[in-house]
Amino acid sequence: MIELEGVSVTYGAGPTLVRAAREVSFRIPAGDALGLVGESGSGKSTVLRAVAGLIPHAEGRVVINGRELSNRRPRESRKIIQMVFQDPYGSLHPNHTVDQTLSAPIAIHRLGNAESRIMAALTEVGLGREHRYRYPHQLSGGQRQRVAIARALILEPKVLLLDEPTSALDVSVQAEILNLLTRLRRDHGLTMLMVSHDLAVIAHICDRIGVMHSGRILEMTTAAALAEGRVTDPYSQQLLRANQGFDASGVVIDVAA
Ligand SMILES: Nc1ncnc2c1ncn2[C@@H]1O[C@H](COP(=O)(O)OP(=O)(O)OP(=O)(O)O)[C@@H](O)[C@H]1O
Ligand SMILES: [Mg+2]
């Protein structure tokens, strides 16, 4: 579903040049979830933005569902890939109600059945009618993130890109959103690419995990190997030590939600 081959991204030029992604390659088969972990500035969001087609100057190849990304993607192919960001407060328009936020993509893509799509998306993320005409400031942080997820789902995408989707939330709310994402992935067969600096969060959702440092993927591993401390790269070992609280129990938070 997602294939990256030698993707490199640089920002700026001359003395301010930053190599944010260096020769990044990986594949995610349909229905799988890949996580990227790494410290701040290691290039995680850059890779996600390149996959979303938001970095026109990226080098290398990005293939989504068999089609190479180009700057002029038809509207239809943009629909299959949607993104959820860290801060739902920043990503939702403050003067738009939930209804307006969910209506916009339906109008842009000229889809019918707006009413039933909106109600279905709200139900899907565990929100009710009572939330439909609220503004972002009238919702809790977790509810705001549910709205952002509903907005991503409304176009029935095949791929969800998640950039630190829970790091702005309290731990208990974080678990609720992770459970929601796990269920959505299962029910819709979604392919996911998620980035976080938190190993436990990544391991909750993802089968395979890439450890990033200075724009490179140092090591491709699995949630199970990480939980058991089986990593080979010295930087990955250091990251594992920095995530002291991470253990196998972090992997299996109750998925009943
Ligand atoms: N628009 C930009 N212009 C210039 N440099 C940028 C830009 N965006 C990111 N960078 C730089 O590229 C590098 C990678 O940034 P990126 O946002 O991908 O890191 P990250 O791993 O997502 O970090 P964080 O965990 O803090 O979100 C950093 O050194 C950052 O300062
Ligand atoms: Mg980031």
mmCIF file of C-alpha atoms and ligand atoms in Angstrom:
data_model
loop_
_atom_site.group_PDB
_atom_site.id
_atom_site.type_symbol
_atom_site.label_atom_id
_atom_site.label_comp_id
_atom_site.label_asym_id
_atom_site.label_seq_id
_atom_site.Cartn_x
_atom_site.Cartn_y
_atom_site.Cartn_z
ATOM 1 C CA MET A 1 0.000 0.000 0.000
ATOM 2 C CA ILE A 2 2.870 2.351 0.845
ATOM 3 C CA GLU A 3 6.334 2.094 -0.651
ATOM 4 C CA LEU A 4 9.222 4.493 -0.083
ATOM 5 C CA GLU A 5 12.462 4.166 -1.956
ATOM 6 C CA GLY A 6 15.459 6.342 -1.108
ATOM 7 C CA VAL A 7 13.401 9.297 0.080
ATOM 8 C CA SER A 8 15.553 12.279 1.066
ATOM 9 C CA VAL A 9 14.410 15.717 2.155
ATOM 10 C CA THR A 10 16.538 18.783 2.773
ATOM 11 C CA TYR A 11 15.359 22.116 4.105
ATOM 12 C CA GLY A 12 17.129 25.418 3.497
ATOM 13 C CA ALA A 13 20.439 25.893 1.711
ATOM 14 C CA GLY A 14 24.115 26.659 2.416
ATOM 15 C CA PRO A 15 24.943 27.074 6.106
ATOM 16 C CA THR A 16 21.278 26.586 7.129
ATOM 17 C CA LEU A 17 20.870 23.328 5.174
ATOM 18 C CA VAL A 18 19.175 20.556 7.171
ATOM 19 C CA ARG A 19 19.117 16.964 5.932
ATOM 20 C CA ALA A 20 15.832 16.022 7.568
ATOM 21 C CA ALA A 21 15.372 12.646 5.820
ATOM 22 C CA ARG A 22 18.175 10.576 4.311
ATOM 23 C CA GLU A 23 17.565 7.675 1.948
ATOM 24 C CA VAL A 24 14.502 6.449 3.797
ATOM 25 C CA SER A 25 13.052 3.220 2.359
ATOM 26 C CA PHE A 26 10.290 0.939 3.629
ATOM 27 C CA ARG A 27 7.136 -0.856 2.535
ATOM 28 C CA ILE A 28 3.826 -1.186 4.328
ATOM 29 C CA PRO A 29 1.528 -3.905 2.986
ATOM 30 C CA ALA A 30 -2.215 -3.147 2.991
ATOM 31 C CA GLY A 31 -3.707 -3.419 6.475
ATOM 32 C CA ASP A 32 -0.352 -3.259 8.277
ATOM 33 C CA ALA A 33 0.776 -0.552 10.676
ATOM 34 C CA LEU A 34 4.332 0.768 10.705
ATOM 35 C CA GLY A 35 5.628 3.040 13.440
ATOM 36 C CA LEU A 36 8.545 5.448 13.411
ATOM 37 C CA VAL A 37 10.162 6.358 16.718
ATOM 38 C CA GLY A 38 13.058 8.674 17.414
ATOM 39 C CA GLU A 39 14.032 11.771 19.306
ATOM 40 C CA SER A 40 12.794 15.262 18.491
ATOM 41 C CA GLY A 41 14.216 16.447 15.179
ATOM 42 C CA SER A 42 15.078 12.953 13.915
ATOM 43 C CA GLY A 43 12.880 13.447 10.836
ATOM 44 C CA LYS A 44 9.691 11.554 11.723
ATOM 45 C CA SER A 45 7.205 14.247 10.706
ATOM 46 C CA THR A 46 9.241 14.971 7.586
ATOM 47 C CA VAL A 47 8.852 11.361 6.417
ATOM 48 C CA LEU A 48 5.118 11.506 7.158
ATOM 49 C CA ARG A 49 4.742 14.745 5.208
ATOM 50 C CA ALA A 50 6.647 13.233 2.275
ATOM 51 C CA VAL A 51 4.238 10.261 2.270
ATOM 52 C CA ALA A 52 1.302 12.688 2.372
ATOM 53 C CA GLY A 53 2.716 14.450 -0.683
ATOM 54 C CA LEU A 54 3.204 17.657 1.280
ATOM 55 C CA ILE A 55 6.906 18.000 0.376
ATOM 56 C CA PRO A 56 7.108 18.667 -3.358
ATOM 57 C CA HIS A 57 10.932 18.782 -3.346
ATOM 58 C CA ALA A 58 11.437 15.338 -1.748
ATOM 59 C CA GLU A 59 13.904 13.097 -3.613
ATOM 60 C CA GLY A 60 13.284 9.410 -4.213
ATOM 61 C CA ARG A 61 10.079 7.542 -4.851
ATOM 62 C CA VAL A 62 6.827 7.411 -2.889
ATOM 63 C CA VAL A 63 4.280 4.915 -4.216
ATOM 64 C CA ILE A 64 0.804 4.767 -2.692
ATOM 65 C CA ASN A 65 -1.525 1.955 -3.717
ATOM 66 C CA GLY A 66 0.575 1.288 -6.814
ATOM 67 C CA ARG A 67 0.676 4.922 -7.958
ATOM 68 C CA GLU A 68 3.704 7.146 -7.703
ATOM 69 C CA LEU A 69 3.101 10.427 -5.913
ATOM 70 C CA SER A 70 3.389 13.423 -8.125
ATOM 71 C CA ASN A 71 2.627 17.057 -7.488
ATOM 72 C CA ARG A 72 -0.445 16.858 -9.636
ATOM 73 C CA ARG A 73 -2.315 14.013 -8.072
ATOM 74 C CA PRO A 74 -5.927 13.684 -9.100
ATOM 75 C CA ARG A 75 -8.457 14.428 -6.372
ATOM 76 C CA GLU A 76 -9.494 10.765 -6.294
ATOM 77 C CA SER A 77 -6.018 9.549 -5.262
ATOM 78 C CA ARG A 78 -5.676 12.245 -2.592
ATOM 79 C CA LYS A 79 -8.780 10.855 -0.917
ATOM 80 C CA ILE A 80 -7.220 7.509 -0.038
ATOM 81 C CA ILE A 81 -4.618 9.006 2.298
ATOM 82 C CA GLN A 82 -5.556 11.117 5.306
ATOM 83 C CA MET A 83 -3.554 12.573 8.167
ATOM 84 C CA VAL A 84 -4.168 13.156 11.885
ATOM 85 C CA PHE A 85 -1.921 15.596 13.724
ATOM 86 C CA GLN A 86 -0.615 15.909 17.267
ATOM 87 C CA ASP A 87 -2.570 18.934 18.331
ATOM 88 C CA PRO A 88 -6.272 18.745 17.509
ATOM 89 C CA TYR A 89 -6.720 22.298 18.784
ATOM 90 C CA GLY A 90 -4.331 23.570 16.144
ATOM 91 C CA SER A 91 -5.625 21.359 13.347
ATOM 92 C CA LEU A 92 -9.326 22.187 13.833
ATOM 93 C CA HIS A 93 -10.608 25.574 12.711
ATOM 94 C CA PRO A 94 -11.575 27.455 15.921
ATOM 95 C CA ASN A 95 -14.630 29.100 14.320
ATOM 96 C CA HIS A 96 -15.993 25.973 12.680
ATOM 97 C CA THR A 97 -18.446 23.664 14.414
ATOM 98 C CA VAL A 98 -17.875 19.909 14.284
ATOM 99 C CA ASP A 99 -20.600 19.829 11.623
ATOM 100 C CA GLN A 100 -18.765 22.382 9.461
ATOM 101 C CA THR A 101 -15.433 20.573 9.924
ATOM 102 C CA LEU A 102 -16.942 17.275 8.781
ATOM 103 C CA SER A 103 -18.985 18.848 5.956
ATOM 104 C CA ALA A 104 -16.003 20.531 4.285
ATOM 105 C CA PRO A 105 -14.290 17.404 2.857
ATOM 106 C CA ILE A 106 -17.657 16.064 1.670
ATOM 107 C CA ALA A 107 -18.278 19.306 -0.242
ATOM 108 C CA ILE A 108 -14.731 19.516 -1.630
ATOM 109 C CA HIS A 109 -14.890 15.970 -2.974
ATOM 110 C CA ARG A 110 -18.502 16.463 -4.125
ATOM 111 C CA LEU A 111 -19.781 13.403 -2.276
ATOM 112 C CA GLY A 112 -23.454 12.817 -1.639
ATOM 113 C CA ASN A 113 -25.220 11.664 1.540
ATOM 114 C CA ALA A 114 -23.622 14.362 3.709
ATOM 115 C CA GLU A 115 -26.107 13.770 6.525
ATOM 116 C CA SER A 116 -25.570 10.029 6.814
ATOM 117 C CA ARG A 117 -21.799 10.334 6.344
ATOM 118 C CA ILE A 118 -21.525 12.859 9.183
ATOM 119 C CA MET A 119 -23.654 10.809 11.578
ATOM 120 C CA ALA A 120 -21.743 7.626 10.692
ATOM 121 C CA ALA A 121 -18.367 9.308 11.244
ATOM 122 C CA LEU A 122 -19.466 10.709 14.627
ATOM 123 C CA THR A 123 -20.726 7.306 15.756
ATOM 124 C CA GLU A 124 -17.559 5.647 14.498
ATOM 125 C CA VAL A 125 -15.386 7.783 16.789
ATOM 126 C CA GLY A 126 -17.742 7.591 19.773
ATOM 127 C CA LEU A 127 -19.282 11.074 19.567
ATOM 128 C CA GLY A 128 -23.030 11.776 19.631
ATOM 129 C CA ARG A 129 -25.522 14.244 18.144
ATOM 130 C CA GLU A 130 -24.903 16.550 21.087
ATOM 131 C CA HIS A 131 -21.357 17.189 19.877
ATOM 132 C CA ARG A 132 -22.277 17.979 16.291
ATOM 133 C CA TYR A 133 -22.853 21.719 16.581
ATOM 134 C CA ARG A 134 -20.119 22.474 19.114
ATOM 135 C CA TYR A 135 -16.993 24.518 18.494
ATOM 136 C CA PRO A 136 -13.546 23.063 19.315
ATOM 137 C CA HIS A 137 -13.321 25.076 22.571
ATOM 138 C CA GLN A 138 -16.553 23.402 23.738
ATOM 139 C CA LEU A 139 -14.963 19.942 23.547
ATOM 140 C CA SER A 140 -12.388 18.116 25.679
ATOM 141 C CA GLY A 141 -8.945 17.348 24.251
ATOM 142 C CA GLY A 142 -9.886 13.720 23.638
ATOM 143 C CA GLN A 143 -13.162 14.729 21.973
ATOM 144 C CA ARG A 144 -11.282 17.178 19.746
ATOM 145 C CA GLN A 145 -8.942 14.409 18.640
ATOM 146 C CA ARG A 146 -11.993 12.218 17.935
ATOM 147 C CA VAL A 147 -13.310 14.997 15.661
ATOM 148 C CA ALA A 148 -9.957 15.139 13.846
ATOM 149 C CA ILE A 149 -10.093 11.345 13.373
ATOM 150 C CA ALA A 150 -13.716 11.565 12.161
ATOM 151 C CA ARG A 151 -12.676 14.194 9.632
ATOM 152 C CA ALA A 152 -9.914 11.887 8.368
ATOM 153 C CA LEU A 153 -12.336 8.957 8.106
ATOM 154 C CA ILE A 154 -15.149 10.762 6.330
ATOM 155 C CA LEU A 155 -13.562 10.261 2.905
ATOM 156 C CA GLU A 156 -13.203 6.524 3.604
ATOM 157 C CA PRO A 157 -9.417 6.492 3.154
ATOM 158 C CA LYS A 158 -7.271 3.372 2.860
ATOM 159 C CA VAL A 159 -4.298 4.953 4.636
ATOM 160 C CA LEU A 160 -4.108 6.936 7.882
ATOM 161 C CA LEU A 161 -0.974 8.920 8.672
ATOM 162 C CA LEU A 162 -0.748 9.692 12.383
ATOM 163 C CA ASP A 163 1.701 12.284 13.698
ATOM 164 C CA GLU A 164 1.907 11.958 17.498
ATOM 165 C CA PRO A 165 -1.893 11.606 17.662
ATOM 166 C CA THR A 166 -1.994 11.178 21.446
ATOM 167 C CA SER A 167 0.946 13.129 22.823
ATOM 168 C CA ALA A 168 -1.164 16.195 23.671
ATOM 169 C CA LEU A 169 -3.550 14.073 25.764
ATOM 170 C CA ASP A 170 -3.703 12.776 29.345
ATOM 171 C CA VAL A 171 -2.574 9.178 29.755
ATOM 172 C CA SER A 172 -6.116 7.794 30.278
ATOM 173 C CA VAL A 173 -7.478 9.684 27.276
ATOM 174 C CA GLN A 174 -4.402 8.567 25.327
ATOM 175 C CA ALA A 175 -5.388 4.913 25.913
ATOM 176 C CA GLU A 176 -8.952 5.607 24.707
ATOM 177 C CA ILE A 177 -7.710 7.129 21.461
ATOM 178 C CA LEU A 178 -5.220 4.288 20.926
ATOM 179 C CA ASN A 179 -8.016 1.763 21.442
ATOM 180 C CA LEU A 180 -10.187 3.679 18.984
ATOM 181 C CA LEU A 181 -7.395 3.650 16.376
ATOM 182 C CA THR A 182 -6.825 -0.089 16.922
ATOM 183 C CA ARG A 183 -10.526 -0.780 16.379
ATOM 184 C CA LEU A 184 -10.722 1.441 13.282
ATOM 185 C CA ARG A 185 -7.713 -0.261 11.795
ATOM 186 C CA ARG A 186 -9.296 -3.679 12.355
ATOM 187 C CA ASP A 187 -12.808 -2.730 11.185
ATOM 188 C CA HIS A 188 -11.742 -0.850 8.061
ATOM 189 C CA GLY A 189 -8.559 -2.721 7.173
ATOM 190 C CA LEU A 190 -6.711 0.601 7.326
ATOM 191 C CA THR A 191 -3.015 0.834 6.582
ATOM 192 C CA MET A 192 -1.324 3.046 9.154
ATOM 193 C CA LEU A 193 1.934 4.936 9.429
ATOM 194 C CA MET A 194 2.356 6.470 12.853
ATOM 195 C CA VAL A 195 5.137 8.518 14.378
ATOM 196 C CA SER A 196 5.782 9.112 18.058
ATOM 197 C CA HIS A 197 8.664 9.549 20.435
ATOM 198 C CA ASP A 198 6.834 7.199 22.824
ATOM 199 C CA LEU A 199 7.635 3.509 22.320
ATOM 200 C CA ALA A 200 4.625 2.248 24.290
ATOM 201 C CA VAL A 201 2.247 4.322 22.152
ATOM 202 C CA ILE A 202 3.829 3.063 18.928
ATOM 203 C CA ALA A 203 3.903 -0.543 20.141
ATOM 204 C CA HIS A 204 0.188 -0.379 20.952
ATOM 205 C CA ILE A 205 -0.710 0.202 17.300
ATOM 206 C CA CYS A 206 2.197 -0.988 15.176
ATOM 207 C CA ASP A 207 3.548 -4.396 14.213
ATOM 208 C CA ARG A 208 6.813 -3.130 12.781
ATOM 209 C CA ILE A 209 8.783 -0.198 14.112
ATOM 210 C CA GLY A 210 11.545 1.848 12.502
ATOM 211 C CA VAL A 211 13.986 3.653 14.775
ATOM 212 C CA MET A 212 14.964 7.038 13.322
ATOM 213 C CA HIS A 213 17.995 9.154 14.096
ATOM 214 C CA SER A 214 19.339 12.159 12.153
ATOM 215 C CA GLY A 215 17.008 11.550 9.225
ATOM 216 C CA ARG A 216 17.863 7.871 8.817
ATOM 217 C CA ILE A 217 16.073 4.689 9.747
ATOM 218 C CA LEU A 218 18.746 2.953 11.825
ATOM 219 C CA GLU A 219 16.900 -0.254 12.463
ATOM 220 C CA MET A 220 13.622 -1.930 11.511
ATOM 221 C CA THR A 221 12.298 -3.978 14.408
ATOM 222 C CA THR A 222 9.035 -5.231 15.901
ATOM 223 C CA ALA A 223 6.975 -4.246 18.925
ATOM 224 C CA ALA A 224 7.697 -7.649 20.479
ATOM 225 C CA ALA A 225 11.464 -7.354 19.995
ATOM 226 C CA LEU A 226 11.440 -3.882 21.538
ATOM 227 C CA ALA A 227 9.384 -5.029 24.519
ATOM 228 C CA GLU A 228 11.957 -7.752 25.160
ATOM 229 C CA GLY A 229 14.853 -5.364 24.676
ATOM 230 C CA ARG A 230 16.060 -7.239 21.581
ATOM 231 C CA VAL A 231 17.495 -4.371 19.552
ATOM 232 C CA THR A 232 20.911 -4.328 17.960
ATOM 233 C CA ASP A 233 21.663 -0.727 17.129
ATOM 234 C CA PRO A 234 23.365 1.187 19.993
ATOM 235 C CA TYR A 235 21.081 4.195 19.464
ATOM 236 C CA SER A 236 17.976 1.979 19.614
ATOM 237 C CA GLN A 237 19.271 0.548 22.908
ATOM 238 C CA GLN A 238 19.740 4.068 24.232
ATOM 239 C CA LEU A 239 16.200 5.013 23.153
ATOM 240 C CA LEU A 240 14.865 1.936 24.889
ATOM 241 C CA ARG A 241 16.630 2.945 28.116
ATOM 242 C CA ALA A 242 15.218 6.467 27.805
ATOM 243 C CA ASN A 243 11.697 4.965 27.622
ATOM 244 C CA GLN A 244 12.144 3.373 31.063
ATOM 245 C CA GLY A 245 8.431 2.756 31.615
ATOM 246 C CA PHE A 246 8.183 0.721 28.457
ATOM 247 C CA ASP A 247 7.662 -2.983 28.898
ATOM 248 C CA ALA A 248 5.511 -5.763 27.485
ATOM 249 C CA SER A 249 2.537 -4.594 29.558
ATOM 250 C CA GLY A 250 2.570 -1.327 27.638
ATOM 251 C CA VAL A 251 1.856 -3.295 24.490
ATOM 252 C CA VAL A 252 -1.403 -4.830 25.604
ATOM 253 C CA ILE A 253 -3.625 -2.059 26.880
ATOM 254 C CA ASP A 254 -7.222 -3.329 26.898
ATOM 255 C CA VAL A 255 -8.649 -3.117 23.379
ATOM 256 C CA ALA A 256 -12.293 -3.573 24.327
ATOM 257 C CA ALA A 257 -13.229 0.025 23.439
HETATM 258 N N1 LIG B 1 10.060 23.686 7.290
HETATM 259 C C1 LIG B 1 11.277 23.460 7.785
HETATM 260 N N2 LIG B 1 12.323 24.278 7.468
HETATM 261 C C2 LIG B 1 13.560 24.044 7.928
HETATM 262 N N3 LIG B 1 13.893 23.005 8.739
HETATM 263 C C3 LIG B 1 12.904 22.156 9.088
HETATM 264 C C4 LIG B 1 11.549 22.358 8.648
HETATM 265 N N4 LIG B 1 10.802 21.349 9.159
HETATM 266 C C5 LIG B 1 11.635 20.587 9.887
HETATM 267 N N5 LIG B 1 12.899 21.064 9.854
HETATM 268 C C6 LIG B 1 14.086 20.454 10.492
HETATM 269 O O1 LIG B 1 14.196 19.139 10.014
HETATM 270 C C7 LIG B 1 14.589 18.239 11.049
HETATM 271 C C8 LIG B 1 13.553 17.130 11.182
HETATM 272 O O2 LIG B 1 12.333 17.697 11.627
HETATM 273 P P1 LIG B 1 11.019 16.846 11.887
HETATM 274 O O3 LIG B 1 9.914 17.785 12.167
HETATM 275 O O4 LIG B 1 10.834 15.878 10.769
HETATM 276 O O5 LIG B 1 11.429 16.040 13.193
HETATM 277 P P2 LIG B 1 10.555 15.131 14.174
HETATM 278 O O6 LIG B 1 11.280 13.845 14.329
HETATM 279 O O7 LIG B 1 9.150 15.087 13.696
HETATM 280 O O8 LIG B 1 10.645 15.919 15.560
HETATM 281 P P3 LIG B 1 9.541 16.102 16.735
HETATM 282 O O9 LIG B 1 9.556 14.825 17.525
HETATM 283 O O10 LIG B 1 10.068 17.246 17.539
HETATM 284 O O11 LIG B 1 8.221 16.386 16.095
HETATM 285 C C9 LIG B 1 14.744 19.091 12.288
HETATM 286 O O12 LIG B 1 16.110 19.406 12.413
HETATM 287 C C10 LIG B 1 13.941 20.323 11.994
HETATM 288 O O13 LIG B 1 14.450 21.441 12.660
HETATM 289 MG MG MG B 2 7.308 15.769 14.482
#
